[in-house]
């Protein structure tokens, strides 16, 4: 949704907080724990799914290269 320009990071996070009762949105969570940690987890899960799946499919997030934070993930989200 963010890549397609359908919603901003803030709108996605707000939707998850208000609509799904999550304590914080997924993009804010990624910003807090770090993109490198998130990608490492996704790759590990994708590797497990490939081994466990008879079809051998992996998730697309594991194949995307890690990118530096953009203006859509403001540094003001990081707690001091």
Coordinates of C-alpha atoms in Angstrom, one line a residue:
X1 CA 0.0 0.0 0.0
X2 CA 2.8 2.4 0.8
X3 CA 4.8 1.5 -2.3
X4 CA 1.7 2.0 -4.5
X5 CA 1.0 5.4 -2.9
X6 CA -2.4 4.3 -1.7
X7 CA -1.7 5.3 1.9
X8 CA 1.0 7.0 3.9
X9 CA 3.0 5.2 6.7
X10 CA 1.1 7.2 9.3
X11 CA -2.3 6.1 7.8
X12 CA -1.3 2.5 7.6
X13 CA -0.1 2.5 11.2
X14 CA -3.2 4.4 12.4
X15 CA -5.5 1.9 10.6
X16 CA -3.8 -1.0 12.3
X17 CA -4.0 0.6 15.7
X18 CA -7.6 1.7 15.4
X19 CA -8.9 -1.1 13.2
X20 CA -7.1 -4.1 14.6
X21 CA -6.4 -2.9 18.1
X22 CA -2.6 -3.3 17.7
X23 CA -0.6 -1.4 20.3
X24 CA 1.4 0.2 17.4
X25 CA 1.4 0.0 13.6
X26 CA 3.6 -2.4 11.6
X27 CA 5.7 0.4 10.1
X28 CA 6.4 2.0 13.4
X29 CA 7.3 -1.4 14.8
X30 CA 9.8 -1.9 12.0
X31 CA 11.2 1.5 12.6
X32 CA 11.7 0.7 16.3
X33 CA 13.3 -2.7 16.0
X34 CA 15.2 -1.8 12.8
X35 CA 14.9 -2.8 9.2
X36 CA 17.9 -5.1 9.3
X37 CA 16.4 -7.2 12.1
X38 CA 13.0 -7.3 10.3
X39 CA 14.7 -8.5 7.0
X40 CA 16.7 -11.1 8.9
X41 CA 13.5 -12.5 10.5
X42 CA 11.7 -12.5 7.1
X43 CA 14.6 -14.3 5.4
X44 CA 14.7 -16.9 8.2
X45 CA 11.0 -17.5 8.0
X46 CA 11.1 -17.6 4.2
X47 CA 13.9 -20.2 4.3
X48 CA 11.8 -22.3 6.7
X49 CA 8.7 -22.0 4.4
X50 CA 10.7 -23.1 1.4
X51 CA 11.9 -26.2 3.2
X52 CA 8.4 -26.9 4.6
X53 CA 6.4 -26.0 1.5
X54 CA 5.9 -28.6 -1.3
X55 CA 5.8 -25.7 -3.7
X56 CA 9.0 -24.0 -2.6
X57 CA 7.6 -20.5 -2.5
X58 CA 9.2 -17.8 -0.4
X59 CA 7.7 -14.4 0.7
X60 CA 8.6 -11.4 -1.3
X61 CA 9.9 -9.3 1.6
X62 CA 12.8 -11.7 2.0
X63 CA 13.9 -11.0 -1.6
X64 CA 13.7 -7.3 -1.4
X65 CA 16.9 -5.5 -0.7
X66 CA 17.1 -3.6 2.6
X67 CA 16.8 0.2 2.0
X68 CA 17.6 3.1 4.2
X69 CA 14.7 4.9 5.9
X70 CA 12.8 7.3 3.8
X71 CA 10.8 10.4 4.6
X72 CA 7.8 8.2 4.9
X73 CA 9.3 6.8 8.1
X74 CA 10.2 9.9 10.2
X75 CA 12.9 9.7 12.7
X76 CA 10.5 11.4 15.2
X77 CA 8.9 7.9 15.6
X78 CA 12.1 6.7 17.4
X79 CA 11.8 7.0 21.2
X80 CA 14.7 8.5 23.1

